[in-house]
Coordinates of N, CA and C in Angstrom, one line a residue:
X112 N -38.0 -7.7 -29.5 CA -36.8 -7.5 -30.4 C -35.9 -6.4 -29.7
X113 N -36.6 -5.2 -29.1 CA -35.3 -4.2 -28.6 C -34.8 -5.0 -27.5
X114 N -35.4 -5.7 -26.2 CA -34.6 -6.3 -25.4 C -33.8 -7.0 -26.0
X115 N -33.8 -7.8 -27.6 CA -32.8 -8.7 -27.4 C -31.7 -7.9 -27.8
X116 N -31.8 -6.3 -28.6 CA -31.0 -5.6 -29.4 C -30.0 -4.9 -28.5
X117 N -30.8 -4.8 -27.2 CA -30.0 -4.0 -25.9 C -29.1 -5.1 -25.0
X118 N -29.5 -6.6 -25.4 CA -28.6 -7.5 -24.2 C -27.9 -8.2 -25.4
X119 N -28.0 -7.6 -26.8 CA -26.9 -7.7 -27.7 C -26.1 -6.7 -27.8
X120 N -26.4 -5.6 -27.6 CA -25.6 -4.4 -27.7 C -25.4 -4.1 -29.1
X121 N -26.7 -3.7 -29.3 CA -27.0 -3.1 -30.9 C -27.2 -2.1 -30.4
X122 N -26.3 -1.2 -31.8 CA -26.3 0.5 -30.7 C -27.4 1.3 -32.1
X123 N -28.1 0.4 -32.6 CA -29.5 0.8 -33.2 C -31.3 0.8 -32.1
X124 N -30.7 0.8 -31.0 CA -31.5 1.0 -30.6 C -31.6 2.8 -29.5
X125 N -32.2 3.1 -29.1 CA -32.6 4.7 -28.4 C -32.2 4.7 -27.7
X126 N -31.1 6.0 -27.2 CA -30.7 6.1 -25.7 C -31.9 5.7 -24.6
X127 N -33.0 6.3 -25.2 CA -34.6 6.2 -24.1 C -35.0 4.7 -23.9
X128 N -35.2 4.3 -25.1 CA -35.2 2.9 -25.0 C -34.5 1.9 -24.3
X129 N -33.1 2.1 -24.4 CA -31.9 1.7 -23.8 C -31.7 1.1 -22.3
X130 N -32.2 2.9 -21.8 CA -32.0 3.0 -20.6 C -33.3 2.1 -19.6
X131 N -34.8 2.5 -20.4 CA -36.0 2.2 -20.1 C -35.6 0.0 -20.1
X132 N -35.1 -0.9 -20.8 CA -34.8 -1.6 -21.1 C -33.8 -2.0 -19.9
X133 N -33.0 -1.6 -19.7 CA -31.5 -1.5 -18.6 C -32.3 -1.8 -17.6
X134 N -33.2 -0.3 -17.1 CA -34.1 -0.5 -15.9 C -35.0 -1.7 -15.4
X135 N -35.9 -1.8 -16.6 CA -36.6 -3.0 -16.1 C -35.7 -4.0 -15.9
X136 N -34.9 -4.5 -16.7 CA -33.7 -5.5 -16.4 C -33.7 -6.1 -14.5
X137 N -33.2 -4.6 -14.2 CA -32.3 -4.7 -12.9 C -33.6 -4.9 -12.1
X138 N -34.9 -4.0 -12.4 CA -36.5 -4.1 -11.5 C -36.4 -5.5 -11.0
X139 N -36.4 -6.4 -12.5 CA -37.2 -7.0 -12.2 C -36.0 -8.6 -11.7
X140 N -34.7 -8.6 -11.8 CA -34.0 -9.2 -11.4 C -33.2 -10.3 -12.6
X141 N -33.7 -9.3 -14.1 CA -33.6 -10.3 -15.3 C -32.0 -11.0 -14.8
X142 N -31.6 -11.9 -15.6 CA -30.3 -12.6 -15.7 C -30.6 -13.1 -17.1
X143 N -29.6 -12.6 -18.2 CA -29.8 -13.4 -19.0 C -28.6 -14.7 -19.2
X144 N -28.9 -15.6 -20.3 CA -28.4 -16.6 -20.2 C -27.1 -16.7 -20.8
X145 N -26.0 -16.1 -20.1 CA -25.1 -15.9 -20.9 C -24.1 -17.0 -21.3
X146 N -24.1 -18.0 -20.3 CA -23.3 -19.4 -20.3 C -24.0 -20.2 -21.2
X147 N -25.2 -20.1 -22.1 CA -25.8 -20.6 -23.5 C -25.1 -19.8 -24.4
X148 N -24.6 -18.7 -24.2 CA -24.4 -17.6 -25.6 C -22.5 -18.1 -25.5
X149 N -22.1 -18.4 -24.1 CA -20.7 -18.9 -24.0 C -20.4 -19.9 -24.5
X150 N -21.5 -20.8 -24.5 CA -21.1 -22.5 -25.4 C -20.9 -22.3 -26.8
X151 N -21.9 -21.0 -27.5 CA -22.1 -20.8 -28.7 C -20.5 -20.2 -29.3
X152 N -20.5 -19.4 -28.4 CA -18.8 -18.8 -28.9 C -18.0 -19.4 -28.5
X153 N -17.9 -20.7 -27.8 CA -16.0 -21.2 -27.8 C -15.9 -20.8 -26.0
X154 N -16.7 -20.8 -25.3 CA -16.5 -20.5 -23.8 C -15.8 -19.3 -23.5
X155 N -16.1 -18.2 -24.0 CA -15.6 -16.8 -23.6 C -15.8 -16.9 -22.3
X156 N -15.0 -16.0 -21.7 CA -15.1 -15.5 -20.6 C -15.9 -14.2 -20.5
X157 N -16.9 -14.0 -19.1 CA -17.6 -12.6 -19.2 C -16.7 -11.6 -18.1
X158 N -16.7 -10.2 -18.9 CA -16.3 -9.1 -18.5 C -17.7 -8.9 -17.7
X159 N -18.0 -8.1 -16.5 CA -18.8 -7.2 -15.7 C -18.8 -6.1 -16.0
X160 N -19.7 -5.2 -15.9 CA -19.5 -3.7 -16.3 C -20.5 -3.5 -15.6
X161 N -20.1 -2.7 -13.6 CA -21.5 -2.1 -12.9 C -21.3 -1.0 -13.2
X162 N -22.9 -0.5 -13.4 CA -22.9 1.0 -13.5 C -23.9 1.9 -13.0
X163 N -23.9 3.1 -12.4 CA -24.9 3.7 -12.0 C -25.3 4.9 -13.1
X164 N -24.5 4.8 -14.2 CA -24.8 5.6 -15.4 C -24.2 5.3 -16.8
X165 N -25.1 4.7 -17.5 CA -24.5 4.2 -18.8 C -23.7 5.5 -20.0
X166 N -22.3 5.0 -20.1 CA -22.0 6.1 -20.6 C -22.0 5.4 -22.0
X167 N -22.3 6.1 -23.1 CA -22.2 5.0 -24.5 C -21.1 5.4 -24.7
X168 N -20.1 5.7 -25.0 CA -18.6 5.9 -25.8 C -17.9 4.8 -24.7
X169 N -17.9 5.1 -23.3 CA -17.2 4.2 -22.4 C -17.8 2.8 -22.8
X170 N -19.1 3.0 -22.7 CA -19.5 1.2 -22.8 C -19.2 0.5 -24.2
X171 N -19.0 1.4 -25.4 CA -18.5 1.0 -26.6 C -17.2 0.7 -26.3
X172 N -16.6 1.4 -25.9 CA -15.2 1.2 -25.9 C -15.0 -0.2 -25.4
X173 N -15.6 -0.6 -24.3 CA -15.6 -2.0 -23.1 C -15.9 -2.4 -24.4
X174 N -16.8 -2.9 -25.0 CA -17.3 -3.6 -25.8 C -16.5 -4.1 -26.8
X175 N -15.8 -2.9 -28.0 CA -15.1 -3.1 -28.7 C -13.9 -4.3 -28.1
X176 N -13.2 -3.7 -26.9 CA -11.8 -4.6 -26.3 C -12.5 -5.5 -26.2
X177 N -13.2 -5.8 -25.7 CA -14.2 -7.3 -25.3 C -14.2 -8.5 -26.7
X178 N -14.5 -7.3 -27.4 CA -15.1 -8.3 -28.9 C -13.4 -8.8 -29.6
X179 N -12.8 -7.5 -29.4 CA -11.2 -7.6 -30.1 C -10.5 -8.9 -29.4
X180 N -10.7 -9.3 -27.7 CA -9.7 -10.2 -26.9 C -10.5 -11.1 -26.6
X181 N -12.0 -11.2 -27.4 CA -12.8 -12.9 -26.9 C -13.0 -12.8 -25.8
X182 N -13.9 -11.5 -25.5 CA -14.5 -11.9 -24.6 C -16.1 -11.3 -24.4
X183 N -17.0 -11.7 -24.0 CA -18.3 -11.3 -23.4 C -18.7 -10.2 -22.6
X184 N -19.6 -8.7 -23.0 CA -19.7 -8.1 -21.5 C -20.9 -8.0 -21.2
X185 N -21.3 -7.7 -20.1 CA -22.7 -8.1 -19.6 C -22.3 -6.9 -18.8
X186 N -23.9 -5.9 -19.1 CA -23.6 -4.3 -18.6 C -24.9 -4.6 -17.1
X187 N -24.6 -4.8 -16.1 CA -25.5 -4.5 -14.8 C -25.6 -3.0 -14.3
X188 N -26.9 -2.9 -14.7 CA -27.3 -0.8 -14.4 C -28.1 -0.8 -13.2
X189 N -27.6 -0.4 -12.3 CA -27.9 0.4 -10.9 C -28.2 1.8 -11.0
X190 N -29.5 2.0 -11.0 CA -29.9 3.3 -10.6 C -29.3 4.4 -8.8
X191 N -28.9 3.5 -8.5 CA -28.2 4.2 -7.0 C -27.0 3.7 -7.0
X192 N -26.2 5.0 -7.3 CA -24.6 4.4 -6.9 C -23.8 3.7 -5.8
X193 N -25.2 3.7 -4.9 CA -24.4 2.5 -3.4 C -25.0 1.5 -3.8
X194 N -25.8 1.1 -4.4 CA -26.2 -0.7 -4.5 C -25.3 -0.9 -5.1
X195 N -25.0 -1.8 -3.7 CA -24.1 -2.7 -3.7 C -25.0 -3.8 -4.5
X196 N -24.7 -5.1 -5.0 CA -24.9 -6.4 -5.1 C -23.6 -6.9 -6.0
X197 N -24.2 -8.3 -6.3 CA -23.2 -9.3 -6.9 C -23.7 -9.7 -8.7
X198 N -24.5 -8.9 -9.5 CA -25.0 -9.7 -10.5 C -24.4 -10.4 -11.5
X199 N -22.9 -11.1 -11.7 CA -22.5 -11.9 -11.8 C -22.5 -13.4 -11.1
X200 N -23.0 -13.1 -10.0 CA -23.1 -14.6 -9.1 C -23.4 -15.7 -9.8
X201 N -24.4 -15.6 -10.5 CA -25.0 -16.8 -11.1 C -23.9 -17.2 -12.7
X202 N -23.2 -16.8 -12.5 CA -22.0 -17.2 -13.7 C -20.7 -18.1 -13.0
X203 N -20.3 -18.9 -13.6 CA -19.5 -20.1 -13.2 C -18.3 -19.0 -13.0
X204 N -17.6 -20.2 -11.5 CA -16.5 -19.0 -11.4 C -15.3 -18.8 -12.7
X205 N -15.4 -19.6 -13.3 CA -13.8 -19.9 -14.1 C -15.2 -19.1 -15.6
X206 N -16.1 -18.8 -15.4 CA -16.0 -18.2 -16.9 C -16.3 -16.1 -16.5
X207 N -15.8 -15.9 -15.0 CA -16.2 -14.8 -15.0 C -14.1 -14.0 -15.1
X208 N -14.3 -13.5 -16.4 CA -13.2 -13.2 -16.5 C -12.3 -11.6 -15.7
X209 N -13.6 -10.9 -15.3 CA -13.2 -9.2 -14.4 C -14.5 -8.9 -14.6
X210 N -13.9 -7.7 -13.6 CA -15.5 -6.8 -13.3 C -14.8 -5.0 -13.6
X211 N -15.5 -4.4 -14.1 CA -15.5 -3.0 -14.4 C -16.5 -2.6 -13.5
X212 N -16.1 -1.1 -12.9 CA -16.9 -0.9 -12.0 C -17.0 1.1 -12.3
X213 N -18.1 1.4 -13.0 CA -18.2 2.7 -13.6 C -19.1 3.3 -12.3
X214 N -18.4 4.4 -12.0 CA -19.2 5.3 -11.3 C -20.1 5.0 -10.0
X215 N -19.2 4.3 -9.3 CA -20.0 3.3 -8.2 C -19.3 3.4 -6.8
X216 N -19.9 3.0 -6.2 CA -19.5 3.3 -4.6 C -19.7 1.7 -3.6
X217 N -18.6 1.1 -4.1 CA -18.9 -0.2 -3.0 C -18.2 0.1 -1.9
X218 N -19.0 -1.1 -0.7 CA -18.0 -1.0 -0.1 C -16.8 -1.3 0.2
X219 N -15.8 -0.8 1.0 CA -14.4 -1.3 1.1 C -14.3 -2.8 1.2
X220 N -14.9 -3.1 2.2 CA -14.4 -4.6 2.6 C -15.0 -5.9 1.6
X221 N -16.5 -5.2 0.5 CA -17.1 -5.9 -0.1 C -15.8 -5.4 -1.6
X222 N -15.5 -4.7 -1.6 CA -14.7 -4.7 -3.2 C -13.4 -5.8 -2.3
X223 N -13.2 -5.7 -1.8 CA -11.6 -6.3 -1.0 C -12.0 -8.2 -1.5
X224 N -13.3 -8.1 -1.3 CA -13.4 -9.4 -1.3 C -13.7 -9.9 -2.8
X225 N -14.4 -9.2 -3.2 CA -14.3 -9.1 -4.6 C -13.2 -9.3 -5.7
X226 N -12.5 -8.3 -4.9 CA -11.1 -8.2 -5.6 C -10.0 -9.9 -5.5
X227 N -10.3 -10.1 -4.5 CA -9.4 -11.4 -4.3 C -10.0 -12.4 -5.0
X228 N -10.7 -12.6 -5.7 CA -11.4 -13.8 -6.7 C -11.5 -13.3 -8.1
X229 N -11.6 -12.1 -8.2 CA -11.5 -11.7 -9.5 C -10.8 -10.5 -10.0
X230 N -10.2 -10.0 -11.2 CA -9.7 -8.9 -11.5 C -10.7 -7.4 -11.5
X231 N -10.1 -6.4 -11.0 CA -11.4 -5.5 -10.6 C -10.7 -4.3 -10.9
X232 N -11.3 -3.6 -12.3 CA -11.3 -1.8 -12.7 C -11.5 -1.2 -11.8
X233 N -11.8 0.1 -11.5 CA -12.8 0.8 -11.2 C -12.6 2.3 -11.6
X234 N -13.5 2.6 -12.3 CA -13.4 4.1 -13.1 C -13.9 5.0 -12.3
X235 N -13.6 6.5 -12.3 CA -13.7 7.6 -11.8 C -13.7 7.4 -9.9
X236 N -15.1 7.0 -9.5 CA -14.6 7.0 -8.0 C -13.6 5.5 -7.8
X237 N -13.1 5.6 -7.1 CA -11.7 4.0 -6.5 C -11.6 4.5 -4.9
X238 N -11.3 3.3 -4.8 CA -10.6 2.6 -3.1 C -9.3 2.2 -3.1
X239 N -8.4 2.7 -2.5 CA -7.1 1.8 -2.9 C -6.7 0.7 -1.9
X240 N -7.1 -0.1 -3.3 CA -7.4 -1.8 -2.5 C -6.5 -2.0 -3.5
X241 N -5.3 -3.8 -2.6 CA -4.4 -4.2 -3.6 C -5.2 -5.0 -4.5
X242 N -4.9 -5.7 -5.5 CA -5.6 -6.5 -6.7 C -6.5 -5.5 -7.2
X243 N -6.8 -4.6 -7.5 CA -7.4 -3.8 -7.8 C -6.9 -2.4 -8.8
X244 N -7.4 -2.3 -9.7 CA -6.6 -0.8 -11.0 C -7.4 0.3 -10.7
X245 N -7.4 1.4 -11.2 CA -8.4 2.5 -11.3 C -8.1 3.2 -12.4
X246 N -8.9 4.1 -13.4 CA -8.6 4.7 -14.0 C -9.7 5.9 -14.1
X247 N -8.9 6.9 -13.4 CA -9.5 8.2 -13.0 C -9.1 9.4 -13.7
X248 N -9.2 10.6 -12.6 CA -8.7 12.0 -13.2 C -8.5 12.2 -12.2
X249 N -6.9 12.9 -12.3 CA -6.3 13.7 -11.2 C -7.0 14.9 -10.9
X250 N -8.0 14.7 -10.0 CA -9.0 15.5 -9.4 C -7.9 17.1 -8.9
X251 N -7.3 15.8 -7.8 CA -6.4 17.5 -6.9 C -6.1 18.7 -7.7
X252 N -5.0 17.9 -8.9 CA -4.6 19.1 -9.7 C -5.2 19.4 -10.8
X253 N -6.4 18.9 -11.4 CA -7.2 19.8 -11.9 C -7.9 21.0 -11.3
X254 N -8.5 20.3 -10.1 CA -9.2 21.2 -9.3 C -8.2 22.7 -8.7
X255 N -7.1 22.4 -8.6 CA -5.8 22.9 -8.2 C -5.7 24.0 -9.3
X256 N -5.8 23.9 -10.8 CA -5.3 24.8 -11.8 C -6.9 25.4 -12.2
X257 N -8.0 25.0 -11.9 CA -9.5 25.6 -12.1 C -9.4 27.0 -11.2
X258 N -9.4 26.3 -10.1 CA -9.1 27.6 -9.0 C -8.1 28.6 -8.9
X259 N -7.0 28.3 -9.3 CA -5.5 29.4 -9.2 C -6.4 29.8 -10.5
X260 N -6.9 29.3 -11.6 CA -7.4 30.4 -13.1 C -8.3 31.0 -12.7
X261 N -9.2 30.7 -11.6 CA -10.1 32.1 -11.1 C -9.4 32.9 -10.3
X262 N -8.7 32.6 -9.4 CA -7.5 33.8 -8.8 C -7.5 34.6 -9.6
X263 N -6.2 33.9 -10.3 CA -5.4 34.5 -11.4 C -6.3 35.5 -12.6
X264 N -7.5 35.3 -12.6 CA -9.0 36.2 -13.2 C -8.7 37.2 -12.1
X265 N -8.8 37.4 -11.0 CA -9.5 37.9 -10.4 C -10.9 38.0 -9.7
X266 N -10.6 36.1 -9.6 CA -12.3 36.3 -8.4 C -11.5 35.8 -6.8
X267 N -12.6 36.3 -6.1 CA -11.7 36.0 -4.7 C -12.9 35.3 -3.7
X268 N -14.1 35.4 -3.9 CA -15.2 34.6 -3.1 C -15.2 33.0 -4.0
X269 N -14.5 32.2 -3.8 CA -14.6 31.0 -4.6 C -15.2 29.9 -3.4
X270 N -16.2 29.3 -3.6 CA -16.6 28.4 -2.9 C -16.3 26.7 -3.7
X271 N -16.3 26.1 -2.5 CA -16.3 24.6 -2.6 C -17.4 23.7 -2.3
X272 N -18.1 23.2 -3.7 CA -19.1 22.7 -3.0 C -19.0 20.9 -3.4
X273 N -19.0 19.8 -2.4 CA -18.4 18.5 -2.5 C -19.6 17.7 -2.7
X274 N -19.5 16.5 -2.5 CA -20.2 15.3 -2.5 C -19.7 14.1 -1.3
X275 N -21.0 14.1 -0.5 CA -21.1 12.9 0.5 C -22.1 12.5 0.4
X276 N -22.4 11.1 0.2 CA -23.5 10.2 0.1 C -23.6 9.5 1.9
X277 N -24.7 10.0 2.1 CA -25.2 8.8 3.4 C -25.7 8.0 3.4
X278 N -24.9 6.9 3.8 CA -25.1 5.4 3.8 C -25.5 4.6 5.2
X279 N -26.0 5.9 5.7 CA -27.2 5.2 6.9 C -26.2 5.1 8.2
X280 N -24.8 4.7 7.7 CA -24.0 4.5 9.0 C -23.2 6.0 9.1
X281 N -23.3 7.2 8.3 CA -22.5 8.3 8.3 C -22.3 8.1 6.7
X282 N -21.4 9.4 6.6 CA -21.6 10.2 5.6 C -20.5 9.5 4.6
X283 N -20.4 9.1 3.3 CA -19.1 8.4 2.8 C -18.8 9.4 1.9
X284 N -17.2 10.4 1.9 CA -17.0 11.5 1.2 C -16.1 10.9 0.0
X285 N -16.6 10.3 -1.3 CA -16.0 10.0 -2.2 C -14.5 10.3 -2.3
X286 N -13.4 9.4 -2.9 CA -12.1 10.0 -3.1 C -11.7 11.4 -3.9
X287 N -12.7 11.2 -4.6 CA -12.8 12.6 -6.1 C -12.9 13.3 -5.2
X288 N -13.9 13.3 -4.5 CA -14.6 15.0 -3.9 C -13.7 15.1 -2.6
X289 N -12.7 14.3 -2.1 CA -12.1 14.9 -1.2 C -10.6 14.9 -1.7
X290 N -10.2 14.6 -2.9 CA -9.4 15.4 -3.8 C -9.1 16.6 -4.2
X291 N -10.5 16.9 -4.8 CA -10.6 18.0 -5.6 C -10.6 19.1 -4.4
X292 N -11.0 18.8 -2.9 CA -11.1 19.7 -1.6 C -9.5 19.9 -1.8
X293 N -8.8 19.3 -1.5 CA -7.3 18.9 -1.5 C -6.5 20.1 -2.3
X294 N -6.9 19.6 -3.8 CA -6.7 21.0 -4.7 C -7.4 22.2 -4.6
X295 N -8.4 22.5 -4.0 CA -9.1 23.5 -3.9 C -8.6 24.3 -2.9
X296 N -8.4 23.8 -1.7 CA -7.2 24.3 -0.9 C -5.6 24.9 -1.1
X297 N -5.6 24.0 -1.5 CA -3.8 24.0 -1.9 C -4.0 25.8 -3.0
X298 N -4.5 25.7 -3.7 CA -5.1 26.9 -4.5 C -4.8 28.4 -3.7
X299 N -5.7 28.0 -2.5 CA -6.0 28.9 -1.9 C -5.2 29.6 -1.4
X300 N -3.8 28.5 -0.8 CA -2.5 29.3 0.2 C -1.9 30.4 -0.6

């Protein structure tokens, strides 16, 4: 019953549970059958939602617009923000309506390709790829007014400390984190 409460998106079930549920999901390679649950509703189309961290308010949110515009979302949880894969594949192409992509790190050339077959979010980190949205935070100039307000305090030893994930071929320095260097700089002159 909780698995079916979690690939229903009953939010009576436990963050712990939730997550413990998510996981085995992705272990063990579940797919559930969403093109039976599509015949049942009138052929919705499925939203994608990858994530390397389930955020509940964001995934409510997806959910609610989903249910509001007829459509289906199916949450794929990645414990490592570089797994890459495709876990929509097994969904017909004409019923895969976009992909959300929370907190994830593909690659360029694999979102590119991605992007030319389907409509493609991507929240917090982005690539700027055409066919493609993002909806972020102006890293630079936040990071930009954080730092001038410790000046402006009076601290003067301010360190920067970033994020690079190694992906085996060299180091890949997120757009955020070489934004917020950008603003952290600019600060400084």
């Amino acid at each position: 019953a909780t698995v079916s409460r979690v690939l229903n998106s009953n939010y009576m079930v436990t963050k712990e549970k939730r997550d413990k549920v998510l996981k085995a999901i992705d272990e063990l390679g579940y797919v559930p059958k969403t093109t039976v649950r599509s015949e049942k509703s009138g052929d919705k189309k499925v939203i994608v939602v990858v994530a390397a961290a389930i955020i509940h308010e964001v995934i409510a949110g997806i959910q609610d617009f989903g249910e509001q515009h007829g459509y289906e979302i199916m949450i794929s949880y990645h414990a490592s923000q570089t797994k890459s894969s495709q876990p929509w594949s097994f969904l017909p192409k004409e019923q895969l309506g976009g992909l959300i992509i929370l907190n994830m790190l593909f690659d360029e050339q694999e979102l590119q390709e991605i992007s030319d077959t389907v409509p493609v979010v991507q929240c917090s980190q982005y690539a700027t790829i055409p066919n493609t949205y993002a909806v972020t935070v102006d890293d630079e100039n936040a990071t930009n007014h954080a730092v001038s307000h410790l000046i402006e305090t009076g601290k003067r030893n301010i360190a920067f400390i970033g994020l690079g994930i190694d992906d085996g071929e060299g180091v890949i320095s997120p757009n955020f984190s070489k934004d917020r260097y950008i603003g952290y700089r600019r600060a400084l002159e």
